[in-house]
Amino acid sequence: MEQSFLTVKLYEMERQYGKMQARIRLCQKEDTEALRKELKEIQAECEEEDLLLRQSAAAARSRGVAALSEAQLVYDKQISEIWEKVLPDSVHGRDTWQEEKAEAGMLYAEYSIDFALRAAKNALYAALAAIAAERECGEWRKDDE
């Protein structure tokens, strides 16, 4: 594994983060119809990514890659079910149904951001472990010569 590949992946993550920030800022200023259009676009992007992930899992030569792809698909399905079925029924206060739905949505958004931060830490750990393994391999080769 080349470390430059990690740099490329980090650049992609940074680019996606910038796009996400811009989308949120712009959408906060949009009317409801524009927000619904944006939601449909994001949903289509996610469906396309899920299809690619399924294809990647099916074609993977590595059982580890296939397992990671499958875990992501299972996680996404579970989160979708929670979003659609559990969260709307979980906020019971003195507010109206629309207010409770909005609060549930904000809780989901907050959790999703927390989960993304944890995923970034997991990615950092995996990257550093890979770099360490690569260096150890290089040191082993030098010692073997």
PDB file of C-alpha atoms in Angstrom:
ATOM      1  CA  MET A   1       0.000   0.000   0.000  1.00  0.00           C
ATOM      2  CA  GLU A   2       1.366   3.377  -0.897  1.00  0.00           C
ATOM      3  CA  GLN A   3       1.025   6.263   1.523  1.00  0.00           C
ATOM      4  CA  SER A   4       0.269   8.617  -1.378  1.00  0.00           C
ATOM      5  CA  PHE A   5      -3.001   6.741  -1.844  1.00  0.00           C
ATOM      6  CA  LEU A   6      -3.989   7.804   1.674  1.00  0.00           C
ATOM      7  CA  THR A   7      -3.216  11.401   0.757  1.00  0.00           C
ATOM      8  CA  VAL A   8      -5.547  11.143  -2.249  1.00  0.00           C
ATOM      9  CA  LYS A   9      -8.310   9.674  -0.064  1.00  0.00           C
ATOM     10  CA  LEU A  10      -7.836  12.443   2.500  1.00  0.00           C
ATOM     11  CA  TYR A  11      -8.091  15.050  -0.237  1.00  0.00           C
ATOM     12  CA  GLU A  12     -11.364  13.466  -1.387  1.00  0.00           C
ATOM     13  CA  MET A  13     -12.670  13.509   2.183  1.00  0.00           C
ATOM     14  CA  GLU A  14     -11.736  17.174   2.539  1.00  0.00           C
ATOM     15  CA  ARG A  15     -13.429  17.994  -0.768  1.00  0.00           C
ATOM     16  CA  GLN A  16     -16.600  16.180   0.263  1.00  0.00           C
ATOM     17  CA  TYR A  17     -16.578  17.943   3.635  1.00  0.00           C
ATOM     18  CA  GLY A  18     -16.340  21.307   1.882  1.00  0.00           C
ATOM     19  CA  LYS A  19     -19.244  20.397  -0.396  1.00  0.00           C
ATOM     20  CA  MET A  20     -21.300  19.315   2.611  1.00  0.00           C
ATOM     21  CA  GLN A  21     -20.631  22.597   4.419  1.00  0.00           C
ATOM     22  CA  ALA A  22     -21.553  24.618   1.344  1.00  0.00           C
ATOM     23  CA  ARG A  23     -24.728  22.623   0.774  1.00  0.00           C
ATOM     24  CA  ILE A  24     -25.866  23.089   4.361  1.00  0.00           C
ATOM     25  CA  ARG A  25     -25.166  26.834   4.288  1.00  0.00           C
ATOM     26  CA  LEU A  26     -26.969  27.293   0.975  1.00  0.00           C
ATOM     27  CA  CYS A  27     -29.917  25.119   1.924  1.00  0.00           C
ATOM     28  CA  GLN A  28     -30.477  26.995   5.175  1.00  0.00           C
ATOM     29  CA  LYS A  29     -31.371  29.977   3.003  1.00  0.00           C
ATOM     30  CA  GLU A  30     -33.594  28.052   0.556  1.00  0.00           C
ATOM     31  CA  ASP A  31     -37.357  27.674   0.599  1.00  0.00           C
ATOM     32  CA  THR A  32     -39.041  24.355   1.359  1.00  0.00           C
ATOM     33  CA  GLU A  33     -39.414  23.357  -2.294  1.00  0.00           C
ATOM     34  CA  ALA A  34     -35.717  23.905  -2.992  1.00  0.00           C
ATOM     35  CA  LEU A  35     -34.877  21.869   0.113  1.00  0.00           C
ATOM     36  CA  ARG A  36     -37.064  19.000  -1.097  1.00  0.00           C
ATOM     37  CA  LYS A  37     -35.290  19.082  -4.457  1.00  0.00           C
ATOM     38  CA  GLU A  38     -31.904  18.986  -2.730  1.00  0.00           C
ATOM     39  CA  LEU A  39     -33.059  16.069  -0.567  1.00  0.00           C
ATOM     40  CA  LYS A  40     -34.055  14.115  -3.675  1.00  0.00           C
ATOM     41  CA  GLU A  41     -30.662  14.794  -5.258  1.00  0.00           C
ATOM     42  CA  ILE A  42     -28.826  13.604  -2.147  1.00  0.00           C
ATOM     43  CA  GLN A  43     -31.039  10.537  -1.909  1.00  0.00           C
ATOM     44  CA  ALA A  44     -30.234   9.692  -5.545  1.00  0.00           C
ATOM     45  CA  GLU A  45     -26.507  10.126  -4.814  1.00  0.00           C
ATOM     46  CA  CYS A  46     -26.778   7.793  -1.813  1.00  0.00           C
ATOM     47  CA  GLU A  47     -28.662   5.184  -3.847  1.00  0.00           C
ATOM     48  CA  GLU A  48     -25.954   5.323  -6.509  1.00  0.00           C
ATOM     49  CA  GLU A  49     -23.236   4.954  -3.871  1.00  0.00           C
ATOM     50  CA  ASP A  50     -25.118   1.986  -2.352  1.00  0.00           C
ATOM     51  CA  LEU A  51     -25.255   0.318  -5.754  1.00  0.00           C
ATOM     52  CA  LEU A  52     -21.517   0.825  -6.208  1.00  0.00           C
ATOM     53  CA  LEU A  53     -20.906  -0.517  -2.714  1.00  0.00           C
ATOM     54  CA  ARG A  54     -22.970  -3.640  -3.457  1.00  0.00           C
ATOM     55  CA  GLN A  55     -21.040  -4.160  -6.679  1.00  0.00           C
ATOM     56  CA  SER A  56     -17.765  -3.649  -4.835  1.00  0.00           C
ATOM     57  CA  ALA A  57     -18.774  -6.213  -2.209  1.00  0.00           C
ATOM     58  CA  ALA A  58     -19.772  -8.742  -4.863  1.00  0.00           C
ATOM     59  CA  ALA A  59     -16.587  -8.284  -6.891  1.00  0.00           C
ATOM     60  CA  ALA A  60     -14.144  -8.007  -3.997  1.00  0.00           C
ATOM     61  CA  ARG A  61     -11.263 -10.453  -4.022  1.00  0.00           C
ATOM     62  CA  SER A  62     -10.698  -9.757  -0.350  1.00  0.00           C
ATOM     63  CA  ARG A  63     -13.126 -11.135   2.221  1.00  0.00           C
ATOM     64  CA  GLY A  64     -12.223  -8.176   4.413  1.00  0.00           C
ATOM     65  CA  VAL A  65     -13.267  -5.637   1.771  1.00  0.00           C
ATOM     66  CA  ALA A  66     -16.492  -7.546   1.129  1.00  0.00           C
ATOM     67  CA  ALA A  67     -17.224  -7.647   4.873  1.00  0.00           C
ATOM     68  CA  LEU A  68     -16.582  -3.916   5.271  1.00  0.00           C
ATOM     69  CA  SER A  69     -18.836  -3.123   2.305  1.00  0.00           C
ATOM     70  CA  GLU A  70     -21.587  -5.328   3.694  1.00  0.00           C
ATOM     71  CA  ALA A  71     -21.256  -3.743   7.149  1.00  0.00           C
ATOM     72  CA  GLN A  72     -21.716  -0.286   5.613  1.00  0.00           C
ATOM     73  CA  LEU A  73     -24.821  -1.421   3.724  1.00  0.00           C
ATOM     74  CA  VAL A  74     -26.313  -3.004   6.861  1.00  0.00           C
ATOM     75  CA  TYR A  75     -25.550   0.124   8.890  1.00  0.00           C
ATOM     76  CA  ASP A  76     -27.151   2.382   6.276  1.00  0.00           C
ATOM     77  CA  LYS A  77     -30.270   0.191   6.172  1.00  0.00           C
ATOM     78  CA  GLN A  78     -30.589   0.184   9.963  1.00  0.00           C
ATOM     79  CA  ILE A  79     -30.158   3.951  10.172  1.00  0.00           C
ATOM     80  CA  SER A  80     -32.768   4.448   7.452  1.00  0.00           C
ATOM     81  CA  GLU A  81     -35.240   2.284   9.369  1.00  0.00           C
ATOM     82  CA  ILE A  82     -34.580   4.214  12.576  1.00  0.00           C
ATOM     83  CA  TRP A  83     -35.012   7.518  10.711  1.00  0.00           C
ATOM     84  CA  GLU A  84     -38.321   6.433   9.165  1.00  0.00           C
ATOM     85  CA  LYS A  85     -39.885   4.405  11.976  1.00  0.00           C
ATOM     86  CA  VAL A  86     -38.322   5.001  15.377  1.00  0.00           C
ATOM     87  CA  LEU A  87     -37.341   8.663  15.541  1.00  0.00           C
ATOM     88  CA  PRO A  88     -40.762  10.100  14.633  1.00  0.00           C
ATOM     89  CA  ASP A  89     -42.312   8.156  17.521  1.00  0.00           C
ATOM     90  CA  SER A  90     -39.548   8.780  20.029  1.00  0.00           C
ATOM     91  CA  VAL A  91     -39.981  12.474  20.730  1.00  0.00           C
ATOM     92  CA  HIS A  92     -43.031  13.028  22.900  1.00  0.00           C
ATOM     93  CA  GLY A  93     -43.357  16.400  24.476  1.00  0.00           C
ATOM     94  CA  ARG A  94     -45.841  19.186  24.542  1.00  0.00           C
ATOM     95  CA  ASP A  95     -45.038  20.175  20.974  1.00  0.00           C
ATOM     96  CA  THR A  96     -47.060  19.550  17.846  1.00  0.00           C
ATOM     97  CA  TRP A  97     -46.346  16.571  15.595  1.00  0.00           C
ATOM     98  CA  GLN A  98     -44.489  18.826  13.128  1.00  0.00           C
ATOM     99  CA  GLU A  99     -42.330  20.259  15.917  1.00  0.00           C
ATOM    100  CA  GLU A 100     -41.572  16.774  17.235  1.00  0.00           C
ATOM    101  CA  LYS A 101     -40.675  15.601  13.725  1.00  0.00           C
ATOM    102  CA  ALA A 102     -38.317  18.568  13.320  1.00  0.00           C
ATOM    103  CA  GLU A 103     -36.719  17.859  16.712  1.00  0.00           C
ATOM    104  CA  ALA A 104     -36.267  14.192  15.817  1.00  0.00           C
ATOM    105  CA  GLY A 105     -34.614  15.281  12.577  1.00  0.00           C
ATOM    106  CA  MET A 106     -32.192  17.531  14.425  1.00  0.00           C
ATOM    107  CA  LEU A 107     -31.331  14.719  16.847  1.00  0.00           C
ATOM    108  CA  TYR A 108     -30.639  12.448  13.879  1.00  0.00           C
ATOM    109  CA  ALA A 109     -28.485  15.105  12.216  1.00  0.00           C
ATOM    110  CA  GLU A 110     -26.510  15.643  15.429  1.00  0.00           C
ATOM    111  CA  TYR A 111     -25.941  11.914  15.844  1.00  0.00           C
ATOM    112  CA  SER A 112     -24.929  11.562  12.198  1.00  0.00           C
ATOM    113  CA  ILE A 113     -22.283  14.242  12.632  1.00  0.00           C
ATOM    114  CA  ASP A 114     -21.034  12.556  15.826  1.00  0.00           C
ATOM    115  CA  PHE A 115     -20.894   9.253  13.951  1.00  0.00           C
ATOM    116  CA  ALA A 116     -18.974  10.880  11.101  1.00  0.00           C
ATOM    117  CA  LEU A 117     -16.441  12.210  13.600  1.00  0.00           C
ATOM    118  CA  ARG A 118     -16.029   8.717  15.031  1.00  0.00           C
ATOM    119  CA  ALA A 119     -15.680   7.301  11.514  1.00  0.00           C
ATOM    120  CA  ALA A 120     -12.935   9.872  10.854  1.00  0.00           C
ATOM    121  CA  LYS A 121     -11.108   8.700  13.997  1.00  0.00           C
ATOM    122  CA  ASN A 122     -11.480   5.095  12.852  1.00  0.00           C
ATOM    123  CA  ALA A 123     -10.067   6.099   9.463  1.00  0.00           C
ATOM    124  CA  LEU A 124      -7.146   7.849  11.166  1.00  0.00           C
ATOM    125  CA  TYR A 125      -6.424   4.751  13.243  1.00  0.00           C
ATOM    126  CA  ALA A 126      -6.595   2.506  10.158  1.00  0.00           C
ATOM    127  CA  ALA A 127      -4.315   4.841   8.175  1.00  0.00           C
ATOM    128  CA  LEU A 128      -1.713   5.060  10.934  1.00  0.00           C
ATOM    129  CA  ALA A 129      -1.813   1.294  11.474  1.00  0.00           C
ATOM    130  CA  ALA A 130      -1.314   0.760   7.735  1.00  0.00           C
ATOM    131  CA  ILE A 131       1.602   3.207   7.656  1.00  0.00           C
ATOM    132  CA  ALA A 132       3.181   1.463  10.668  1.00  0.00           C
ATOM    133  CA  ALA A 133       2.741  -1.951   9.030  1.00  0.00           C
ATOM    134  CA  GLU A 134       4.248  -0.646   5.799  1.00  0.00           C
ATOM    135  CA  ARG A 135       7.265   0.731   7.663  1.00  0.00           C
ATOM    136  CA  GLU A 136       7.695  -2.480   9.623  1.00  0.00           C
ATOM    137  CA  CYS A 137       7.623  -4.396   6.352  1.00  0.00           C
ATOM    138  CA  GLY A 138      10.290  -2.098   4.907  1.00  0.00           C
ATOM    139  CA  GLU A 139      12.447  -2.513   8.013  1.00  0.00           C
ATOM    140  CA  TRP A 140      12.004  -6.291   7.848  1.00  0.00           C
ATOM    141  CA  ARG A 141      13.131  -6.275   4.209  1.00  0.00           C
ATOM    142  CA  LYS A 142      16.234  -4.229   5.079  1.00  0.00           C
ATOM    143  CA  ASP A 143      17.096  -6.569   7.928  1.00  0.00           C
ATOM    144  CA  ASP A 144      16.613  -9.557   5.625  1.00  0.00           C
ATOM    145  CA  GLU A 145      19.109  -8.253   3.045  1.00  0.00           C
TER     146      GLU A 145
END
